[in-house]
XYZ file of C-alpha atoms in Angstrom:
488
model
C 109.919 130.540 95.941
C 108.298 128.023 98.240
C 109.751 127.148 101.911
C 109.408 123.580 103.583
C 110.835 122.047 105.838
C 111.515 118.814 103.727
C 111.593 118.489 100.021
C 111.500 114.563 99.295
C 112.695 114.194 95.851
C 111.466 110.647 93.967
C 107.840 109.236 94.443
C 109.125 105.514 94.853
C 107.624 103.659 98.066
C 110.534 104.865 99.741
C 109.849 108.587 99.043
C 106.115 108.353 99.710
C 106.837 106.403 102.926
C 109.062 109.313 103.600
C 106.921 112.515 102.870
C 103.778 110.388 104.815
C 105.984 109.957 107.953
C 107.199 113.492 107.978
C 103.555 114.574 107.494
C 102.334 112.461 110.701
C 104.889 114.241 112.599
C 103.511 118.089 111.031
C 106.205 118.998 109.218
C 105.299 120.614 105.607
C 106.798 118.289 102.859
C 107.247 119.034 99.190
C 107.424 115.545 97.197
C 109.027 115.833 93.468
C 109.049 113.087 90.599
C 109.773 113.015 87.033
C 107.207 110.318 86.460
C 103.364 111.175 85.481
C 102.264 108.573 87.685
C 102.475 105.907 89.891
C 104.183 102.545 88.942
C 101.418 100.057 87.184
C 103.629 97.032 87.124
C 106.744 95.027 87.535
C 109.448 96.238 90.082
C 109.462 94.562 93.593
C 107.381 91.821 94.703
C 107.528 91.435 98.047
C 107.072 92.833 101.991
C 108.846 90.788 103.994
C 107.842 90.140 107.969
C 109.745 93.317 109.295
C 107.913 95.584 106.963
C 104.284 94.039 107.704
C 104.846 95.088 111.312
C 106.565 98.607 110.463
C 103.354 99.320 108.079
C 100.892 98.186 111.249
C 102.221 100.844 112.863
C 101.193 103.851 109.964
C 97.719 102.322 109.328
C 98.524 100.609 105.639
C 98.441 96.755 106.790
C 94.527 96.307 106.993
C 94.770 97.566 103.994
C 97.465 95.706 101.778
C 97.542 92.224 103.386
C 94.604 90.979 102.125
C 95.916 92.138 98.145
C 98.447 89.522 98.626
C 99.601 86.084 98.592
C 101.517 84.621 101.907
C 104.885 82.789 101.016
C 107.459 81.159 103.517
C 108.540 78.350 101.726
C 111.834 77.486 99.557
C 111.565 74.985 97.036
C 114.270 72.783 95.083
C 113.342 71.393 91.816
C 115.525 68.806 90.019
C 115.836 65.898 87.892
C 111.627 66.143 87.463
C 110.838 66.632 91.104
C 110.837 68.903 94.357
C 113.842 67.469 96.202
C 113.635 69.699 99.412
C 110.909 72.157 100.736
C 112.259 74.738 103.537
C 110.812 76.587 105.826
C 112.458 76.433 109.105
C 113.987 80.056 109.231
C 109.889 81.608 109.012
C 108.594 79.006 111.327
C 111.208 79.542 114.177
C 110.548 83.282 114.123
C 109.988 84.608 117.579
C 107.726 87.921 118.350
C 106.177 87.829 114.909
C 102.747 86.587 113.960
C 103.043 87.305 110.316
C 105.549 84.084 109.601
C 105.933 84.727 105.995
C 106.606 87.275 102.756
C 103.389 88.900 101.288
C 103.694 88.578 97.651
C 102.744 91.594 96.382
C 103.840 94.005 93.650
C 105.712 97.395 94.343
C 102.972 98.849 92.541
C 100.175 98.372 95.194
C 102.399 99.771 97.533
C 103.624 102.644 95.617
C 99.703 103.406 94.850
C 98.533 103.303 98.339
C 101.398 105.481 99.846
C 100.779 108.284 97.033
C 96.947 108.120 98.173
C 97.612 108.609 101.302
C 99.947 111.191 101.239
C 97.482 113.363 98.859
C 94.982 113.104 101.763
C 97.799 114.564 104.362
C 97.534 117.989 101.738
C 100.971 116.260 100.070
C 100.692 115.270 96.811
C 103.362 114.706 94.753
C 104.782 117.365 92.397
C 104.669 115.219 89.063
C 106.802 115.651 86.177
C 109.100 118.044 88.136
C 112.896 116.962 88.485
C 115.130 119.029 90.526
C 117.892 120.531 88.837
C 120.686 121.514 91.788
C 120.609 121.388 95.467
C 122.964 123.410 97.645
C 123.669 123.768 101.143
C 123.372 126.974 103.608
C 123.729 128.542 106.513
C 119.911 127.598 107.723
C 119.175 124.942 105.116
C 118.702 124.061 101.538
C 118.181 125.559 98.468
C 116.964 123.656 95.572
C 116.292 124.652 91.913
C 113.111 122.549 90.606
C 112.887 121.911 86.565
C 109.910 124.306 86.577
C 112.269 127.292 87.382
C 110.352 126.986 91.044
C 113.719 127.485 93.759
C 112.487 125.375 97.179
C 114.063 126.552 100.638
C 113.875 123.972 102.982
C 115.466 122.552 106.509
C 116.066 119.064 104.659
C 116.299 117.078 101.540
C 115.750 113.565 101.540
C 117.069 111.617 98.655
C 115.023 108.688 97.498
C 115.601 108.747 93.621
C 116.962 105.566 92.899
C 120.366 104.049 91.853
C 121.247 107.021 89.332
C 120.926 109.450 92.434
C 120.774 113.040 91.193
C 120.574 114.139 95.092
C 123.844 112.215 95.361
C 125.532 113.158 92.480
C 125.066 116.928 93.548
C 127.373 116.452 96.324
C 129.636 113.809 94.934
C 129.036 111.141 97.397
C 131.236 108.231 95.966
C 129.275 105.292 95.026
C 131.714 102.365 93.472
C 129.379 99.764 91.783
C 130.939 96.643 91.468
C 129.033 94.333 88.299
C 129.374 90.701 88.630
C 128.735 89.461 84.886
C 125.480 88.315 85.601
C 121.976 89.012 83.189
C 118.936 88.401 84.301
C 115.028 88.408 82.302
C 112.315 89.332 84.929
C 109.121 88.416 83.459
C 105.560 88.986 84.809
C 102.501 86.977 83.808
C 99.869 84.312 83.149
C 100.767 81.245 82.414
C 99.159 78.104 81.613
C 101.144 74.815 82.851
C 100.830 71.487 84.102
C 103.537 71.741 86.414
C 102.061 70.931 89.972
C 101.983 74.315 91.171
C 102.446 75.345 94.337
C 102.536 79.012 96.180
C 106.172 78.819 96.804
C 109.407 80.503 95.775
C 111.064 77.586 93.424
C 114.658 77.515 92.351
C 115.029 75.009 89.746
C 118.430 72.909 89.249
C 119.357 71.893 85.645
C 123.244 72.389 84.861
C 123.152 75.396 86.971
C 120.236 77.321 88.924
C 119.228 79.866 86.357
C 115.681 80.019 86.771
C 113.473 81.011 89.871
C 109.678 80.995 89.680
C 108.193 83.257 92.491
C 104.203 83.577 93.221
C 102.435 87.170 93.259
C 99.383 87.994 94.062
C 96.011 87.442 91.961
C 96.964 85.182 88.997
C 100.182 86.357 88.051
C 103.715 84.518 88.376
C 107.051 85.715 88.109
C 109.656 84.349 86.775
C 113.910 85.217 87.053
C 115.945 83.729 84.250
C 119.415 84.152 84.454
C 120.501 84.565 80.516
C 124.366 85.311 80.776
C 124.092 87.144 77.308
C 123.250 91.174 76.520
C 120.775 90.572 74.154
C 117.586 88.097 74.306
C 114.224 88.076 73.706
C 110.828 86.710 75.457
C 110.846 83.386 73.500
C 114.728 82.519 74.687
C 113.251 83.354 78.435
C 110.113 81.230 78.089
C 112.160 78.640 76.103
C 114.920 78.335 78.872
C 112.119 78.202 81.825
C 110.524 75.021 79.724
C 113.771 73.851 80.082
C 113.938 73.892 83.790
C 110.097 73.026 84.246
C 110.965 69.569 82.699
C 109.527 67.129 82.356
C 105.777 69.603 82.481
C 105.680 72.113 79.541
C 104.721 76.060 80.334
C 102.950 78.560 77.668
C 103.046 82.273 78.134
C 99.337 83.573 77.758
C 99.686 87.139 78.699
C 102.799 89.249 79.689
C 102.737 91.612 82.745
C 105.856 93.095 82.418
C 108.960 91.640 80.808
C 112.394 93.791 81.398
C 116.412 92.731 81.536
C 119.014 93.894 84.068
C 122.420 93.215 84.823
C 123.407 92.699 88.611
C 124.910 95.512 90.741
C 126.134 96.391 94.150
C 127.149 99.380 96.230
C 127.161 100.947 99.239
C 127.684 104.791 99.320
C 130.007 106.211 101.317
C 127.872 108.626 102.903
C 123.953 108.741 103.758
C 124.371 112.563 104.673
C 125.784 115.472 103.921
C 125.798 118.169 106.478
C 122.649 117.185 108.535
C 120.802 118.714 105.858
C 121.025 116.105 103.191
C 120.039 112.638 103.482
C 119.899 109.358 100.932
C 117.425 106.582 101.342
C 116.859 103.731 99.294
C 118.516 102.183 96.402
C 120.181 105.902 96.228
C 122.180 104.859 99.065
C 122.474 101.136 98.198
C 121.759 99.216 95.548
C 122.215 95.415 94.654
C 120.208 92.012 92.785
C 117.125 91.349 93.700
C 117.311 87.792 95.342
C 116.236 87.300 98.670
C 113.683 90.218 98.148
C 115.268 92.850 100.439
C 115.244 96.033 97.794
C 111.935 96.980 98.548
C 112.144 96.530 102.109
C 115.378 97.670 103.237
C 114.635 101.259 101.517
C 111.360 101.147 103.682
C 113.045 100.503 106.882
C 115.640 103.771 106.134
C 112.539 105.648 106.157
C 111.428 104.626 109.308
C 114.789 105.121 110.580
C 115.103 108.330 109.395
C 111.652 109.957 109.715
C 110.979 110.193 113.695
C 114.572 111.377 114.001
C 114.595 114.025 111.387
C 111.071 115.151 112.687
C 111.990 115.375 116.558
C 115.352 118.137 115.488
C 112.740 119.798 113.265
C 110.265 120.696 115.904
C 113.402 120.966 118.552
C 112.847 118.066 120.693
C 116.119 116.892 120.156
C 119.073 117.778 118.760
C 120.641 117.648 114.788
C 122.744 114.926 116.720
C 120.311 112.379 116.652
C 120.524 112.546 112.622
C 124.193 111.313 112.782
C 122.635 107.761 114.138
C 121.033 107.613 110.541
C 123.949 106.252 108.813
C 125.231 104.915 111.931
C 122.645 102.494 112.140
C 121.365 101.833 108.652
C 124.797 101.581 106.760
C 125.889 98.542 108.203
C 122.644 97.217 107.497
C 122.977 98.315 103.689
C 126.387 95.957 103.924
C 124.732 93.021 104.984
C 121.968 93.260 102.860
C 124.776 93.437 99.796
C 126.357 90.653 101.155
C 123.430 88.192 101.295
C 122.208 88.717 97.897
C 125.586 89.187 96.078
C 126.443 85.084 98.009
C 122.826 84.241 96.579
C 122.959 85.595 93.069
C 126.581 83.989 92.675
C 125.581 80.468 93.866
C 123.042 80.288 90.828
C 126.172 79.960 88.950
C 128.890 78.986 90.886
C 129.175 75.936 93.046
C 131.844 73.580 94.004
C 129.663 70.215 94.119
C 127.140 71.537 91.052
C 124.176 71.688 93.584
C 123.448 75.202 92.538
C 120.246 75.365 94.080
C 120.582 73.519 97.374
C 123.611 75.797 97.908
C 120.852 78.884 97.355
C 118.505 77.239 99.685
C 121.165 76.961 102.526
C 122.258 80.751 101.896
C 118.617 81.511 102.511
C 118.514 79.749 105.370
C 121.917 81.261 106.953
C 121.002 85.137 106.020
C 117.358 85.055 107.045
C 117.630 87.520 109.605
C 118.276 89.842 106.668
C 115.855 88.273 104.150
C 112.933 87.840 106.886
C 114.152 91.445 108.315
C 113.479 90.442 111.474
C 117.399 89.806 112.202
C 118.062 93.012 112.016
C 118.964 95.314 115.115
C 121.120 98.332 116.395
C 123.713 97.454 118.771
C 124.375 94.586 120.503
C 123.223 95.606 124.207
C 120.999 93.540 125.889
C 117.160 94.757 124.214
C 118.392 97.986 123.670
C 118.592 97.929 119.527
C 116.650 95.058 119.523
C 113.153 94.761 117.505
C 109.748 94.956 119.894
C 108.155 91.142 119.738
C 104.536 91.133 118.256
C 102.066 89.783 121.168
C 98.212 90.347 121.814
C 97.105 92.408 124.887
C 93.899 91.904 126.167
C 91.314 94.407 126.206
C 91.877 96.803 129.349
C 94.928 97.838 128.321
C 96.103 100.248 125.729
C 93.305 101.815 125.539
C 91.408 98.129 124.459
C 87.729 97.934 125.222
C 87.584 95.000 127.895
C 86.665 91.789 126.059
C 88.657 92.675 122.994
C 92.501 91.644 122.229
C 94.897 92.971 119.772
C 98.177 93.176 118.752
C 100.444 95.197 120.406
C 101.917 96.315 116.831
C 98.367 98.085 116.166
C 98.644 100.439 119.753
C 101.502 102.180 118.409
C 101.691 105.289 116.791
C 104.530 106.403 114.820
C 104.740 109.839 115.991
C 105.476 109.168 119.512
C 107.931 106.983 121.779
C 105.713 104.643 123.663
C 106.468 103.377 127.276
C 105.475 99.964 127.965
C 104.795 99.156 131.643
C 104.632 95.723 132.117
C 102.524 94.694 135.545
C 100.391 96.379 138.376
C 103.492 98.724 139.536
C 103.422 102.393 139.096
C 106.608 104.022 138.221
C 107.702 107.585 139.287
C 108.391 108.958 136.299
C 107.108 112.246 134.651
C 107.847 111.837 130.540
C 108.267 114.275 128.060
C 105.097 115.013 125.839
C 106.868 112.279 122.739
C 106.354 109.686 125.105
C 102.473 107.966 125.327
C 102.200 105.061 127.859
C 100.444 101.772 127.474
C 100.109 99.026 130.282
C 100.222 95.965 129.969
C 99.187 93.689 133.220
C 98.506 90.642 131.147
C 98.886 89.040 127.521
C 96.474 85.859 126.698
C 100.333 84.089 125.985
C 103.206 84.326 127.472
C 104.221 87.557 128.748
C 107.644 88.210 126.451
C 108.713 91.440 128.861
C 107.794 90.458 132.524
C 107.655 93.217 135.117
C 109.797 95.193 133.032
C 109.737 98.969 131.556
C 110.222 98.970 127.758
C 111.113 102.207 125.996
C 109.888 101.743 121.970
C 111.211 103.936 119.545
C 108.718 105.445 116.794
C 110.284 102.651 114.547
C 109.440 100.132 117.285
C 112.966 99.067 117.952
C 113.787 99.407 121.952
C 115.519 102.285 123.044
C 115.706 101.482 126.495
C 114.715 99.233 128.822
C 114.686 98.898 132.988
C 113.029 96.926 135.895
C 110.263 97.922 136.751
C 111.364 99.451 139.819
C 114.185 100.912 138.441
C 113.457 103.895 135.916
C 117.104 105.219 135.704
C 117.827 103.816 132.042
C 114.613 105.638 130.743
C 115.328 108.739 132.268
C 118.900 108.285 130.927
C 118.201 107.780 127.376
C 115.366 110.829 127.628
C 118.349 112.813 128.869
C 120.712 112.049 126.358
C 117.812 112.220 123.616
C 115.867 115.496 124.402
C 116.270 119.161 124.666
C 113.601 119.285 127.609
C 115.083 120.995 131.109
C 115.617 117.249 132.716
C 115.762 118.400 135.948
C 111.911 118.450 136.206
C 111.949 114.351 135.951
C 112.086 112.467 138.524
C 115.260 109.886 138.669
């Protein structure tokens, strides 16, 4: 029998981003797959402008961005030439410095979160599914396919659409399938198409093709196919189609697979404050707009700091309910952007097919750029922390040197941001660090203000500067410390 305090169960980015988080907060996590190994190819191919900040904050951007290829441009292709190039929805992004997706496939991701996690004394339990899970008194007990039973305070399921974590406790999960087959095809092509390093949707009778850059040499391509059965020729054949009046030859294949489109929501993301989904086990839906990938990594970084404050008792199993609370809504919207993208490949009132995809982009790109997305609608609290530099001096810069205020923080604390020369009365709880800020080399986004930051760097609270009371009165409602000790 083993005891933890979190048994993660699937290795997928979303898992690994989940038993890395816990670790950075000390809890002991058991991570379980039933794959040998991490994913090689295909998958995901993209980190969108919400998760390139969220991974600044755990230490894995330095190390990913420069792997990629930067895209923030829309293309239409018809009748033998681009008829519109879009980009206005990137370019009028405020508080972000990173204007653009990062082309990059799941499996660089999914690498570099299972190396790290084996150098937190976490690797992940290979070839090991888990067989039941049931709830107790003081946590969970899980039966492993090695015989192995696991006690721990949590499970976190992050095994995919076919959910065994959710099927254990029946958590309804209606999939709705819009008749819609697609070919996703990886590889290296040889063309003389005037290629350019942008995401192009191609008009022809409908929009059933959709040619997306990666990193290093490779190209994608989605071909819708509308039939069950194909093979690679039909999907290279129809692409030549769209590519007209330039020809296209297939030299090596990446990764070639088919799926049909689906979409749900479940009903629950919990079960008992014990049991929580994450991921495409939780919501599932196509792939266009690129948000798979990077709405499953923003549940972990939901879930993580709350899960790990009621574990070591700094707050209470309350916090857990704002989970779902927060991140189902954003598992609708997500649903709803790609279902109205995938549909206008194939329907559209006036035939323009792809123009009507281009304008969807450009009306859901708070979703698709992720930085749209935020909790509540109260002034900044809920709202994402803008990116800025900070000049050396403060938070902990050497003088002379500037950085991003991203890079300061550290996702095992709340950070207070004290913008100016004043010094507030106010004794904080050891989860909160401090970093002042008395001038930016820009425009100052939060002037004279106090700015309470959430591990996942959304605001939790924010006050004048000579005015703590809404700190104090979030850290009251937040932690189990005697509160009576802080000043008001």
């Amino acid at each position: 029998m083993s005891k933890v305090d979190v048994l993660v169960v699937g290795a997928g980015p979303v898992g690994l981003l989940c038993a890395l988080l816990g670790r950075l907060y000390g809890l002991r996590v058991l991570i379980v797959d039933k794959s040998s190994e991490p994913l090689r190819t295909g998958r995901a191919d993209a980190l969108n402008a919400r998760s390139l900040q969220l991974l600044e904050i755990v230490g894995l951007f330095a190390e990913l961005y420069p792997l990629g290829k930067t895209c923030n441009t829309s293309s239409v292709w018809a009748d033998g030439e681009f008829v519109s190039r879009q980009s206005t929805w990137w370019d009028n992004l405020e508080g972000c410095f990173h204007k653009h997706f990062l082309m990059l496939g799941q499996a660089f991701v999914e690498r570099s979160l299972d190396r790290r996690v084996g150098e937190l004394d976490c690797a992940v339990r290979r070839n090991t599914s888990v067989e039941h899970v049931e709830l107790g008194e003081d946590g969970c007990r899980s039966i492993l396919s090695s015989g192995e039973v696991v006690e721990s305070r949590f499970v976190i399921g992050a095994d995919g659409s076919r959910s065994a974590v959710r099927d254990f406790f029946a958590i309804p999960f209606e999939i709705t399938r819009p008749e819609l087959t697609w070919a996703v095809l990886d590889g290296v092509f040889e063309t003389d198409f005037p290629k350019v390093p942008e995401i192009i949707v191609f008009q022809v009778d409908t929009s059933d093709v959709a040619w997306i850059p990666r990193e290093g040499e490779i190209d994608r391509f989605y071909v819708r196919m509308d039939v069950a059965e194909f093979d690679l020729d039909q999907v290279v054949a129809k692409i030549n189609r769209a590519v007209r009046p330039h020809e296209l030859t297939l030299k090596r294949v990446e990764w070639f697979s088919r799926f049909s489109v689906k979409e749900s929501v479940a009903e629950r993301f919990s079960v008992g404050d014990r049991v929580f989904l994450a991921g495409d086990a939780c919501h599932i839906h196509s792939v266009n707009g690129g948000q798979g990938l990077n709405t499953g990594l923003s549940d972990a970084f939901n879930l993580m700091w709350k899960l790990g404050m009621a574990a070591n008792a700094v707050s209470s199993t309350e916090i857990l309910r704002t989970y779902e609370q927060e991140r189902k809504p954003v598992a609708l919207s997500v649903v709803e952007t790609s279902g109205a993208l995938v549909r206008s490949t194939k329907y559209s009132e006036g035939g323009t097919h792809a123009v009507d995809y281009v304008k969807t982009v450009e009306r859901k790109a708070g979703n698709i750029t992720g930085m749209g997305i935020r909790y509540g609608e109260d002034g900044l609290a809920g709202s994402r922390l803008f990116d800025f530099m900070v000049h050396g001096g403060d938070g902990g810069l050497p003088v002379g040197e500037q950085a991003r205020v991203y890079s300061l923080l550290d996702y095992r604390f709340f950070t207070l941001l004290v913008f100016g020369d004043a010094e507030p009365d106010l004794a904080l709880p050891p989860f909160v660090r401090t970093i002042r800020i008395r001038d930016t080399p820009g425009e100052c986004p939060y002037p004279d203000q106090l700015l309470l930051v959430r591990p996942d760097s959304y605001i939790a609270a924010s006050a004048p500067i000579d005015d703590a009371s809404p700190i104090v009165g979030y850290l009251r409602s937040l932690s189990q410390v005697s509160v009576p000790a802080w000043p008001s």
